[in-house]
């Protein structure tokens, strides 16, 4: 949802230039790199994968909600950077948790299934995000926040079940 609202929001609401938008995208990439190299290993070691995922999802819910209401450029940019860190934590934690929950022969299958679900998101994200932005430019941020909130609630319920290792076969 982020990318489909970010550019129109940055241009029409925050009145940023293309250079400023490019700089923000560069900073998001740098934050992603920092997250992968420095933050993911430390978060996993300090909190574990489950708490790291929960905290990252909670941060994503909050950042998308702040972006929806924000009309202040510095606040928006800071929120985008925090969101970049949260998003950088989610995918590695999900992959790690899925791998740990499956037996050895099923790990490849579950990773493929996870990738398929991500691909579906990459298909429907532009469709839904574009449609929502055509109604109200910041609306994809609100929808993203609500969608992630549902994922957060579901992940908390699933992670609290303490299921034994599963097999895909």
PDB file of C-alpha atoms in Angstrom:
ATOM      1  CA  UNK A   1       0.000   0.000   0.000  1.00  0.00           C
ATOM      2  CA  UNK A   2       2.832   2.387   0.825  1.00  0.00           C
ATOM      3  CA  UNK A   3       4.259   2.892  -2.643  1.00  0.00           C
ATOM      4  CA  UNK A   4       0.860   3.490  -4.254  1.00  0.00           C
ATOM      5  CA  UNK A   5       0.036   6.352  -1.906  1.00  0.00           C
ATOM      6  CA  UNK A   6       3.499   7.723  -1.233  1.00  0.00           C
ATOM      7  CA  UNK A   7       4.204   9.507  -4.503  1.00  0.00           C
ATOM      8  CA  UNK A   8       0.812  11.195  -4.964  1.00  0.00           C
ATOM      9  CA  UNK A   9       0.788  12.054  -1.244  1.00  0.00           C
ATOM     10  CA  UNK A  10       4.302  13.496  -1.383  1.00  0.00           C
ATOM     11  CA  UNK A  11       3.561  15.565  -4.496  1.00  0.00           C
ATOM     12  CA  UNK A  12      -0.007  16.744  -3.924  1.00  0.00           C
ATOM     13  CA  UNK A  13      -0.238  16.979  -0.133  1.00  0.00           C
ATOM     14  CA  UNK A  14       3.322  17.565   1.069  1.00  0.00           C
ATOM     15  CA  UNK A  15       4.295  19.382  -2.181  1.00  0.00           C
ATOM     16  CA  UNK A  16       7.709  17.715  -2.304  1.00  0.00           C
ATOM     17  CA  UNK A  17       9.939  17.944  -5.351  1.00  0.00           C
ATOM     18  CA  UNK A  18      11.134  14.926  -7.305  1.00  0.00           C
ATOM     19  CA  UNK A  19      14.597  15.422  -5.788  1.00  0.00           C
ATOM     20  CA  UNK A  20      13.166  15.354  -2.273  1.00  0.00           C
ATOM     21  CA  UNK A  21      11.122  12.245  -3.051  1.00  0.00           C
ATOM     22  CA  UNK A  22      14.207  10.557  -4.532  1.00  0.00           C
ATOM     23  CA  UNK A  23      16.185  11.407  -1.407  1.00  0.00           C
ATOM     24  CA  UNK A  24      13.485   9.861   0.791  1.00  0.00           C
ATOM     25  CA  UNK A  25      13.493   6.666  -1.305  1.00  0.00           C
ATOM     26  CA  UNK A  26      17.281   6.517  -1.033  1.00  0.00           C
ATOM     27  CA  UNK A  27      17.034   6.946   2.742  1.00  0.00           C
ATOM     28  CA  UNK A  28      14.428   4.155   2.901  1.00  0.00           C
ATOM     29  CA  UNK A  29      16.870   1.869   1.062  1.00  0.00           C
ATOM     30  CA  UNK A  30      19.666   2.783   3.459  1.00  0.00           C
ATOM     31  CA  UNK A  31      17.361   2.129   6.422  1.00  0.00           C
ATOM     32  CA  UNK A  32      16.510  -1.267   4.914  1.00  0.00           C
ATOM     33  CA  UNK A  33      20.205  -2.108   4.632  1.00  0.00           C
ATOM     34  CA  UNK A  34      20.900  -0.983   8.197  1.00  0.00           C
ATOM     35  CA  UNK A  35      17.923  -2.996   9.412  1.00  0.00           C
ATOM     36  CA  UNK A  36      19.043  -6.188   7.653  1.00  0.00           C
ATOM     37  CA  UNK A  37      22.684  -5.915   8.688  1.00  0.00           C
ATOM     38  CA  UNK A  38      22.462  -4.487  12.202  1.00  0.00           C
ATOM     39  CA  UNK A  39      18.936  -4.536  13.613  1.00  0.00           C
ATOM     40  CA  UNK A  40      17.523  -7.934  12.550  1.00  0.00           C
ATOM     41  CA  UNK A  41      20.292  -9.993  14.227  1.00  0.00           C
ATOM     42  CA  UNK A  42      20.159  -7.907  17.408  1.00  0.00           C
ATOM     43  CA  UNK A  43      16.360  -7.914  17.621  1.00  0.00           C
ATOM     44  CA  UNK A  44      16.267 -11.694  17.164  1.00  0.00           C
ATOM     45  CA  UNK A  45      18.922 -12.160  19.841  1.00  0.00           C
ATOM     46  CA  UNK A  46      17.402  -9.710  22.357  1.00  0.00           C
ATOM     47  CA  UNK A  47      13.656 -10.329  21.927  1.00  0.00           C
ATOM     48  CA  UNK A  48      13.476 -13.505  19.847  1.00  0.00           C
ATOM     49  CA  UNK A  49      11.682 -13.861  16.536  1.00  0.00           C
ATOM     50  CA  UNK A  50       8.125 -13.831  17.903  1.00  0.00           C
ATOM     51  CA  UNK A  51       8.453 -10.627  19.919  1.00  0.00           C
ATOM     52  CA  UNK A  52      10.463  -8.987  17.147  1.00  0.00           C
ATOM     53  CA  UNK A  53       7.715  -9.799  14.641  1.00  0.00           C
ATOM     54  CA  UNK A  54       4.991  -8.575  16.995  1.00  0.00           C
ATOM     55  CA  UNK A  55       6.830  -5.325  17.665  1.00  0.00           C
ATOM     56  CA  UNK A  56       7.544  -4.768  13.979  1.00  0.00           C
ATOM     57  CA  UNK A  57       3.894  -5.340  13.047  1.00  0.00           C
ATOM     58  CA  UNK A  58       2.731  -3.021  15.845  1.00  0.00           C
ATOM     59  CA  UNK A  59       5.171  -0.362  14.642  1.00  0.00           C
ATOM     60  CA  UNK A  60       3.881  -0.776  11.075  1.00  0.00           C
ATOM     61  CA  UNK A  61       0.282  -0.326  12.223  1.00  0.00           C
ATOM     62  CA  UNK A  62       1.250   2.882  14.027  1.00  0.00           C
ATOM     63  CA  UNK A  63       3.421   4.279  11.241  1.00  0.00           C
ATOM     64  CA  UNK A  64       0.791   3.748   8.556  1.00  0.00           C
ATOM     65  CA  UNK A  65      -1.799   5.403  10.788  1.00  0.00           C
ATOM     66  CA  UNK A  66       0.510   8.371  11.423  1.00  0.00           C
ATOM     67  CA  UNK A  67       1.165   8.670   7.673  1.00  0.00           C
ATOM     68  CA  UNK A  68      -2.594   8.755   7.051  1.00  0.00           C
ATOM     69  CA  UNK A  69      -3.049  11.724   9.399  1.00  0.00           C
ATOM     70  CA  UNK A  70       0.276  13.483   8.751  1.00  0.00           C
ATOM     71  CA  UNK A  71       0.449  16.736   6.819  1.00  0.00           C
ATOM     72  CA  UNK A  72       3.840  17.717   8.223  1.00  0.00           C
ATOM     73  CA  UNK A  73       6.876  16.829   6.100  1.00  0.00           C
ATOM     74  CA  UNK A  74       9.424  16.208   8.906  1.00  0.00           C
ATOM     75  CA  UNK A  75       6.947  14.033  10.837  1.00  0.00           C
ATOM     76  CA  UNK A  76       6.059  12.144   7.665  1.00  0.00           C
ATOM     77  CA  UNK A  77       9.720  11.498   6.758  1.00  0.00           C
ATOM     78  CA  UNK A  78      10.593  10.312  10.283  1.00  0.00           C
ATOM     79  CA  UNK A  79       7.548   8.034  10.226  1.00  0.00           C
ATOM     80  CA  UNK A  80       8.570   6.622   6.834  1.00  0.00           C
ATOM     81  CA  UNK A  81      12.051   5.820   8.218  1.00  0.00           C
ATOM     82  CA  UNK A  82      10.567   4.027  11.240  1.00  0.00           C
ATOM     83  CA  UNK A  83       8.266   2.152   8.867  1.00  0.00           C
ATOM     84  CA  UNK A  84      11.291   1.105   6.789  1.00  0.00           C
ATOM     85  CA  UNK A  85      12.887  -0.440   9.876  1.00  0.00           C
ATOM     86  CA  UNK A  86       9.657  -2.205  10.862  1.00  0.00           C
ATOM     87  CA  UNK A  87       9.161  -3.582   7.349  1.00  0.00           C
ATOM     88  CA  UNK A  88      12.789  -4.684   7.260  1.00  0.00           C
ATOM     89  CA  UNK A  89      12.148  -6.785  10.354  1.00  0.00           C
ATOM     90  CA  UNK A  90       8.894  -8.424   9.269  1.00  0.00           C
ATOM     91  CA  UNK A  91       9.992 -10.586   6.323  1.00  0.00           C
ATOM     92  CA  UNK A  92      13.074 -12.155   7.976  1.00  0.00           C
ATOM     93  CA  UNK A  93      11.131 -12.863  11.172  1.00  0.00           C
ATOM     94  CA  UNK A  94       8.238 -14.462   9.271  1.00  0.00           C
ATOM     95  CA  UNK A  95      10.647 -16.626   7.259  1.00  0.00           C
ATOM     96  CA  UNK A  96      12.523 -17.677  10.388  1.00  0.00           C
ATOM     97  CA  UNK A  97       9.364 -18.505  12.319  1.00  0.00           C
ATOM     98  CA  UNK A  98       7.897 -20.493   9.430  1.00  0.00           C
ATOM     99  CA  UNK A  99      11.134 -22.425   9.037  1.00  0.00           C
ATOM    100  CA  UNK A 100      11.279 -23.220  12.753  1.00  0.00           C
ATOM    101  CA  UNK A 101       7.654 -24.377  12.860  1.00  0.00           C
ATOM    102  CA  UNK A 102       8.037 -26.931  10.056  1.00  0.00           C
ATOM    103  CA  UNK A 103       9.904 -30.202   9.978  1.00  0.00           C
ATOM    104  CA  UNK A 104      13.043 -30.323   7.824  1.00  0.00           C
ATOM    105  CA  UNK A 105      11.478 -31.880   4.741  1.00  0.00           C
ATOM    106  CA  UNK A 106       8.625 -29.327   4.710  1.00  0.00           C
ATOM    107  CA  UNK A 107      10.690 -26.152   5.075  1.00  0.00           C
ATOM    108  CA  UNK A 108      11.080 -25.614   1.338  1.00  0.00           C
ATOM    109  CA  UNK A 109       7.356 -26.067   0.771  1.00  0.00           C
ATOM    110  CA  UNK A 110       6.396 -23.563   3.445  1.00  0.00           C
ATOM    111  CA  UNK A 111       8.891 -21.017   2.125  1.00  0.00           C
ATOM    112  CA  UNK A 112       7.459 -21.439  -1.370  1.00  0.00           C
ATOM    113  CA  UNK A 113       3.954 -20.989  -0.010  1.00  0.00           C
ATOM    114  CA  UNK A 114       5.055 -17.864   1.864  1.00  0.00           C
ATOM    115  CA  UNK A 115       6.564 -16.455  -1.334  1.00  0.00           C
ATOM    116  CA  UNK A 116       3.326 -17.208  -3.187  1.00  0.00           C
ATOM    117  CA  UNK A 117       1.328 -15.248  -0.621  1.00  0.00           C
ATOM    118  CA  UNK A 118       3.777 -12.349  -0.937  1.00  0.00           C
ATOM    119  CA  UNK A 119       3.343 -12.440  -4.720  1.00  0.00           C
ATOM    120  CA  UNK A 120      -0.423 -12.284  -4.317  1.00  0.00           C
ATOM    121  CA  UNK A 121       0.096  -9.200  -2.154  1.00  0.00           C
ATOM    122  CA  UNK A 122       2.254  -7.648  -4.880  1.00  0.00           C
ATOM    123  CA  UNK A 123      -0.608  -8.228  -7.332  1.00  0.00           C
ATOM    124  CA  UNK A 124      -3.485  -6.956  -5.209  1.00  0.00           C
ATOM    125  CA  UNK A 125      -1.511  -4.165  -3.505  1.00  0.00           C
ATOM    126  CA  UNK A 126      -1.360  -1.956  -6.610  1.00  0.00           C
ATOM    127  CA  UNK A 127      -4.980  -2.683  -7.505  1.00  0.00           C
ATOM    128  CA  UNK A 128      -6.360  -1.875  -4.058  1.00  0.00           C
ATOM    129  CA  UNK A 129      -3.861   0.902  -3.309  1.00  0.00           C
ATOM    130  CA  UNK A 130      -4.490   2.639  -6.625  1.00  0.00           C
ATOM    131  CA  UNK A 131      -8.264   2.391  -6.265  1.00  0.00           C
ATOM    132  CA  UNK A 132      -8.161   3.761  -2.717  1.00  0.00           C
ATOM    133  CA  UNK A 133      -5.775   6.588  -3.650  1.00  0.00           C
ATOM    134  CA  UNK A 134      -8.152   7.611  -6.446  1.00  0.00           C
ATOM    135  CA  UNK A 135     -10.833   8.156  -3.772  1.00  0.00           C
ATOM    136  CA  UNK A 136      -8.602   9.874  -1.211  1.00  0.00           C
ATOM    137  CA  UNK A 137      -4.828  10.041  -1.607  1.00  0.00           C
ATOM    138  CA  UNK A 138      -3.911   9.018   1.992  1.00  0.00           C
ATOM    139  CA  UNK A 139      -6.545   6.237   2.160  1.00  0.00           C
ATOM    140  CA  UNK A 140      -4.077   3.418   1.283  1.00  0.00           C
ATOM    141  CA  UNK A 141      -2.147   4.315   4.463  1.00  0.00           C
ATOM    142  CA  UNK A 142      -5.275   3.790   6.577  1.00  0.00           C
ATOM    143  CA  UNK A 143      -6.167   0.569   4.756  1.00  0.00           C
ATOM    144  CA  UNK A 144      -2.581  -0.643   5.163  1.00  0.00           C
ATOM    145  CA  UNK A 145      -2.706   0.107   8.881  1.00  0.00           C
ATOM    146  CA  UNK A 146      -5.955  -1.817   9.301  1.00  0.00           C
ATOM    147  CA  UNK A 147      -4.699  -4.754   7.217  1.00  0.00           C
ATOM    148  CA  UNK A 148      -1.494  -4.989   9.243  1.00  0.00           C
ATOM    149  CA  UNK A 149      -3.537  -4.729  12.451  1.00  0.00           C
ATOM    150  CA  UNK A 150      -5.504  -7.811  11.365  1.00  0.00           C
ATOM    151  CA  UNK A 151      -2.203  -9.602  10.618  1.00  0.00           C
ATOM    152  CA  UNK A 152      -0.853  -8.529  14.013  1.00  0.00           C
ATOM    153  CA  UNK A 153      -3.904  -9.915  15.828  1.00  0.00           C
ATOM    154  CA  UNK A 154      -3.797 -13.173  13.850  1.00  0.00           C
ATOM    155  CA  UNK A 155      -0.054 -13.592  14.417  1.00  0.00           C
ATOM    156  CA  UNK A 156      -0.485 -13.111  18.165  1.00  0.00           C
ATOM    157  CA  UNK A 157      -3.201 -15.772  18.262  1.00  0.00           C
ATOM    158  CA  UNK A 158      -1.242 -18.230  16.118  1.00  0.00           C
ATOM    159  CA  UNK A 159       2.023 -17.709  17.996  1.00  0.00           C
ATOM    160  CA  UNK A 160       0.278 -18.224  21.339  1.00  0.00           C
ATOM    161  CA  UNK A 161      -0.928 -21.711  20.329  1.00  0.00           C
ATOM    162  CA  UNK A 162       2.529 -23.325  20.790  1.00  0.00           C
ATOM    163  CA  UNK A 163       1.887 -25.991  18.188  1.00  0.00           C
ATOM    164  CA  UNK A 164       4.298 -28.848  17.678  1.00  0.00           C
ATOM    165  CA  UNK A 165       6.317 -28.930  14.465  1.00  0.00           C
ATOM    166  CA  UNK A 166       4.079 -29.354  11.470  1.00  0.00           C
ATOM    167  CA  UNK A 167       4.616 -31.166   8.219  1.00  0.00           C
ATOM    168  CA  UNK A 168       3.377 -30.030   4.836  1.00  0.00           C
ATOM    169  CA  UNK A 169       3.043 -33.655   3.673  1.00  0.00           C
TER     170      UNK A 169
END
